[in-house]
Coordinates of C-alpha atoms and ligand atoms in Angstrom, one line a residue:
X75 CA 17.1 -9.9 14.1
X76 CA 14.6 -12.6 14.5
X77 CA 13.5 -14.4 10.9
X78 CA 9.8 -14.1 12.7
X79 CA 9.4 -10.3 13.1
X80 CA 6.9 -8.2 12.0
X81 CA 8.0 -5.0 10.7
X82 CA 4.5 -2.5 9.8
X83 CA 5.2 0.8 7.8
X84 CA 2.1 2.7 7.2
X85 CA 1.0 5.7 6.1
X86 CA 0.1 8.3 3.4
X87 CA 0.8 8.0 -0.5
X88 CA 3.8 8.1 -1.9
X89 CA 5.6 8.9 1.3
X90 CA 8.5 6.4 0.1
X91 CA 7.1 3.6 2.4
X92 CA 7.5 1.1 -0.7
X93 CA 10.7 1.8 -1.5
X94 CA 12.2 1.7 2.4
X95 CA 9.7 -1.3 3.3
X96 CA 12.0 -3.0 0.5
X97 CA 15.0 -2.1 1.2
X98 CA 14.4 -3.6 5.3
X99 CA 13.2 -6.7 3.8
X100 CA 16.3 -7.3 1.9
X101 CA 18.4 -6.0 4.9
X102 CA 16.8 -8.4 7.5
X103 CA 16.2 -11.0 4.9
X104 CA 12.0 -10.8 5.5
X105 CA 9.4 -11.0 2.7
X106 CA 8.4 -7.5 1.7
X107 CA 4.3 -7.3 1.2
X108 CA 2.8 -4.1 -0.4
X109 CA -0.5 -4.3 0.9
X110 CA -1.7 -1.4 -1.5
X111 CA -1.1 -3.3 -4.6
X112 CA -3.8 -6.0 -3.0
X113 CA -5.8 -3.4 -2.9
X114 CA -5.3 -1.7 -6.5
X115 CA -5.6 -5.6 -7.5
X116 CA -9.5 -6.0 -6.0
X117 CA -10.1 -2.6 -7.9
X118 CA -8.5 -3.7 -11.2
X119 CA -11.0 -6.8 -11.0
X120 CA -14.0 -4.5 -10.4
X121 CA -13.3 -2.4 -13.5
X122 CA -12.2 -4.8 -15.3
X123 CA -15.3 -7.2 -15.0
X124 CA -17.5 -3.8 -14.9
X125 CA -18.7 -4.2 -11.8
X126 CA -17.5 -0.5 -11.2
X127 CA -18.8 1.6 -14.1
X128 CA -19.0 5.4 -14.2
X129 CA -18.5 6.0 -10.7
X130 CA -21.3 3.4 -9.5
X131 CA -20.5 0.0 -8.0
X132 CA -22.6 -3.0 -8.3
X133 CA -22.1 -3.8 -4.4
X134 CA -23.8 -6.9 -4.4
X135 CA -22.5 -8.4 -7.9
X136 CA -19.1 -7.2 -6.9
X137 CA -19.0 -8.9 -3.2
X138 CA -20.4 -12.2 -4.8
X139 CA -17.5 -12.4 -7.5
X140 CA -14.3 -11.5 -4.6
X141 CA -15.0 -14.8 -3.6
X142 CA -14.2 -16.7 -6.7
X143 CA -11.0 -13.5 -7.4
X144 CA -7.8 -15.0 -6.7
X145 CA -4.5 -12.9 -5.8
X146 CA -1.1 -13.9 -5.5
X147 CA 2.2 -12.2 -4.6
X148 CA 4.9 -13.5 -5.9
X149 CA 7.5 -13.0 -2.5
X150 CA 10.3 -12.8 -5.2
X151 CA 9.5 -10.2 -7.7
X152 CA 6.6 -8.6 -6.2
X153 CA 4.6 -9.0 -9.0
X154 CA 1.1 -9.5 -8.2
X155 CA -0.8 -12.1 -10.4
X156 CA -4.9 -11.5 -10.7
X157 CA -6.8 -15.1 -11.6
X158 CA -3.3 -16.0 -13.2
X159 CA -2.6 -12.9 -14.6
X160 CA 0.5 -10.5 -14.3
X161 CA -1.2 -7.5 -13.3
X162 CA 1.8 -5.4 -12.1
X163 CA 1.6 -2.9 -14.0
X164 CA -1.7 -2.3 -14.7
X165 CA -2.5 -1.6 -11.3
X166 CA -0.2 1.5 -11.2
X167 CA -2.4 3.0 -14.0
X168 CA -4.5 6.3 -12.8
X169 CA -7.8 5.0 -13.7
X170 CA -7.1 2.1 -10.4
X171 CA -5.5 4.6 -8.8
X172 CA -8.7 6.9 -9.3
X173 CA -10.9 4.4 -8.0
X174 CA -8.3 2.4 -5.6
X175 CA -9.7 4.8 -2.3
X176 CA -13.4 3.9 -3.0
X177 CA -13.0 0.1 -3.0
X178 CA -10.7 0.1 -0.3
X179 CA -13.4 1.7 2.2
X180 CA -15.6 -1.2 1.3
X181 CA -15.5 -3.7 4.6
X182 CA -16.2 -6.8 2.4
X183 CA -12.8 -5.7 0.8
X184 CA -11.2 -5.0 4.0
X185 CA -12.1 -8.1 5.2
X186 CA -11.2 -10.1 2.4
X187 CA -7.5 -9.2 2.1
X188 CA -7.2 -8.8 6.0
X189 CA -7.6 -12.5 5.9
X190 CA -5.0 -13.2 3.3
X191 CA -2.6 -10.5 5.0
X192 CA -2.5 -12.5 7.7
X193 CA -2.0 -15.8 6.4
X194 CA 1.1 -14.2 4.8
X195 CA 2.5 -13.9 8.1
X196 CA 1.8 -16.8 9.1
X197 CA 5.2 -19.1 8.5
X198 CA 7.2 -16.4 8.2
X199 CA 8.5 -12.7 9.4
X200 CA 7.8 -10.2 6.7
X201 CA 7.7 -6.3 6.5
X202 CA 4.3 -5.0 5.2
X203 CA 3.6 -1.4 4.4
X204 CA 0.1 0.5 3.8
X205 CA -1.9 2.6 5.5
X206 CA -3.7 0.2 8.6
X207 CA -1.1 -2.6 9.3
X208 CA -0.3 -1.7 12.6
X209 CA -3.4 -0.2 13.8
X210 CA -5.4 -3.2 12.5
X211 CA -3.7 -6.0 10.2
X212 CA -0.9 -6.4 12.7
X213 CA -1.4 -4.6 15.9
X214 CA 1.5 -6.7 17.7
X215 CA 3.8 -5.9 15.4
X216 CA 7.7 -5.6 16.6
X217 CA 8.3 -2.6 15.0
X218 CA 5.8 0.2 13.5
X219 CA 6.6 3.1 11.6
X220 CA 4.1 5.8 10.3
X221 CA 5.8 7.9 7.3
X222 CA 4.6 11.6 5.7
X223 CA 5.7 14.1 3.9
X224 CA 4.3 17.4 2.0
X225 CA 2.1 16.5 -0.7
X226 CA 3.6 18.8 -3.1
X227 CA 6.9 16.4 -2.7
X228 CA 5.1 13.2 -2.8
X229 CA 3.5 14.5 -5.6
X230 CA 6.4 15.1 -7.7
X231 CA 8.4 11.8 -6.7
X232 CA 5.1 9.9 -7.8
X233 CA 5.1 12.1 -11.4
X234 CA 8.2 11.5 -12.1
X235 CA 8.2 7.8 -11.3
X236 CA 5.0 7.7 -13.7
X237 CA 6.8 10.1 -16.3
X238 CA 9.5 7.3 -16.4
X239 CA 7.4 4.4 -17.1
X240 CA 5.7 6.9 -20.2
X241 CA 2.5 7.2 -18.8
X242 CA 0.7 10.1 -19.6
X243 CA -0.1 12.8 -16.7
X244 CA 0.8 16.0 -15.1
X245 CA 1.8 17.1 -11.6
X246 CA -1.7 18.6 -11.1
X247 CA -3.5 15.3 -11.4
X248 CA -1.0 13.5 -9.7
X249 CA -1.2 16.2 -7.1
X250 CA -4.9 16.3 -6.7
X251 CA -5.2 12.1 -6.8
X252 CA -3.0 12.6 -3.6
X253 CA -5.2 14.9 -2.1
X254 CA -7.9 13.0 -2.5
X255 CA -6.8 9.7 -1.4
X256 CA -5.6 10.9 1.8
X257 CA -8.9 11.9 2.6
X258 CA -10.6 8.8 1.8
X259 CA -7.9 6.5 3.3
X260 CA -8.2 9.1 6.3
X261 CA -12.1 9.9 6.7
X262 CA -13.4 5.6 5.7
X263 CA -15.1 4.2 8.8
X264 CA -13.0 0.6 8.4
X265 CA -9.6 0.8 9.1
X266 CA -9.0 4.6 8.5
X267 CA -5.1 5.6 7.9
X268 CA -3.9 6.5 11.2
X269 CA -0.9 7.0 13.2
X270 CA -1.2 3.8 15.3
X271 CA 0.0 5.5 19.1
X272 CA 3.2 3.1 19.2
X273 CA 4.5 4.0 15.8
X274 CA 7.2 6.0 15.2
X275 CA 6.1 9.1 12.8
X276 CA 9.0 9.6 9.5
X277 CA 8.8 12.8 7.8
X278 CA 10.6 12.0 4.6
X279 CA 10.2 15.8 2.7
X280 CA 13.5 16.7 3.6
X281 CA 15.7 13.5 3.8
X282 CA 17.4 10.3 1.2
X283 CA 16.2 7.6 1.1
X284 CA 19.6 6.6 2.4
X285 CA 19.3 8.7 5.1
X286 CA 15.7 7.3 6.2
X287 CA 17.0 3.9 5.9
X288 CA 19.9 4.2 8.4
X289 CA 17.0 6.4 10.7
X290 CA 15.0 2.9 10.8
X291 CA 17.6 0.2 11.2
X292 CA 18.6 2.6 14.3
X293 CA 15.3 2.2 15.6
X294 CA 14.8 -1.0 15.0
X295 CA 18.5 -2.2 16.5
X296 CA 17.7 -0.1 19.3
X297 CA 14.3 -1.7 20.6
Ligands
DC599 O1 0.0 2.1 -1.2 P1 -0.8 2.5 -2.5 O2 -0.8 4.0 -2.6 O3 -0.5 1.8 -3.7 O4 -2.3 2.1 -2.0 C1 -3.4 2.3 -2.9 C2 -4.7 2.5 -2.1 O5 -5.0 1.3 -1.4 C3 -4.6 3.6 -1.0 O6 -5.0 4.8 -1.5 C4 -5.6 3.1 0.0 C5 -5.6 1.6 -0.2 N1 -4.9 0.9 0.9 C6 -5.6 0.6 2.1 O7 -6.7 1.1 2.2 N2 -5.0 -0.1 3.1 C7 -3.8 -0.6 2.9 N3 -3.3 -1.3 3.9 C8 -3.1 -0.3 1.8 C9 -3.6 0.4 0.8

C-alpha cells in the first residue's frame, strides 16, 4: 500500500475504532492519529484554566486563549502533550469525558483542530479515527470506515478498560456518558457524527478484534 494513504475510521464511542485504527497503522506502517484525544485535550485546557465552570463556558475568554494552547502528538507513543505537558491520561478521566461533547460542538474548536488535522497529513499517509474525518477532515480519503456497536457492549468494554486503570465508576455512568455523547456528537450543527455515504459501516458487537481487523485489510486490499 501507498506510504501516502489516508485511511479514516469514524464513528461512535468506544466502538473499538482506537484500538483497530492502531493496529492498521502498524500493519501499513502509517501514523495512527486519535482525533478524539485532541479534542479531550481543548477540554482539559478549558477546565483546567476554568474557563468551563459548573456547566457554563466563558465562550469569549475561552476562544481568545485556544490561540496561545499548544497540542502535540507524539506519532510514537501517542501521548498527547498540552503546553508541554503529558496529558495522556488525564484526558481519559470522566470529568473531560463529561464535558468532551460540549466543547467539541463549538466551531471555534472545530476549526481549530481541523487545521492541525490536516497539517498532520500533510508529509505523510496516516490513519485517523473519530467521529467526522471522512465526512469533513478528510473527505478524499482512500479508505473510510464507519464502526458501531450496541451501547450496552461498548459500555462494558469502556468500564472495564477504566476499571483496569483504577478509576472509579460503574457501568451505569459509563453507560449513560455513552448515551449522551452519541447524541451530541450526532445532533451538533458542525461536523455531526455521521456515516459519510462511501464508508463502509463495522458492527463490532458480535466480533474480535482479530476478526474486525482481517474484515478491514480485506477491504482495504481489495479497493
Ligand atoms: O474518540 P473519543 O471518544 O475519545 O472522543 C471524545 C469526544 O470528542 C467525542 O465524544 C466527540 C469528540 N470528537 C469529535 O467531535 N470529533 C472527532 N473527530 C473526534 C472526537
Amino acid at each position: 500500500m501507498n506510504s501516502r494513504k489516508v485511511i479514516a475510521i469514524d464513528g461512535y464511542a468506544s466502538s473499538g475504532k482506537s484500538t483497530l485504527a492502531k493496529m492498521l497503522s502498524r500493519h501499513y506502517h502509517l501514523l495512527f492519529i486519535d482525533s478524539g484525544a485532541l479534542y479531550r485535550g481543548v477540554t482539559l485546557f478549558a477546565l483546567e484554566k476554568g474557563f468551563l465552570k459548573e456547566n457554563e463556558l466563558d465562550q469569549k475568554a475561552f476562544s481568545g486563549a485556544l490561540k496561545g494552547l499548544s497540542l502535540r502528538l507524539e506519532p510514537d507513543t501517542g501521548d498527547l502533550y498540552l503546553n508541554g505537558e503529558n496529558v495522556s491520561q488525564k484526558i481519559r478521566f470522566p470529568r473531560v469525558s463529561d464535558h468532551v461533547s460540549t466543547i467539541a460542538a463549538l466551531s471555534v474548536v472545530r476549526e481549530f483542530l481541523l487545521l492541525q488535522q490536516r497539517q498532520m497529513a500533510h508529509e505523510n499517509g496516516l490513519v485517523m479515527d473519530g467521529r467526522d474525518i471522512g465526512t469533513v477532515v478528510f473527505p478524499n480519503a482512500d479508505h473510510k470506515f464507519f464502526f458501531t456497536a450496541r451501547p450496552e457492549v461498548r459500555a462494558q468494554r469502556r468500564y472495564e478498560e477504566l476499571k483496569a486503570q483504577g478509576q472509579e465508576t460503574t457501568f451505569k455512568e459509563v453507560l449513560n456518558n455513552l448515551i449522551h455523547r452519541d447524541q451530541t456528537d450526532s445532533c451538533r450543527e458542525v461536523a455531526p457524527l455521521r456515516k459519510s455515504d462511501d464508508a463502509i459501516e463495522i458492527d463490532t458487537s458480535e466480533v474480535t478484534t482479530n476478526q474486525v481487523f482481517a474484515h478491514l485489510i480485506e477491504k482495504i486490499e481489495a479497493k
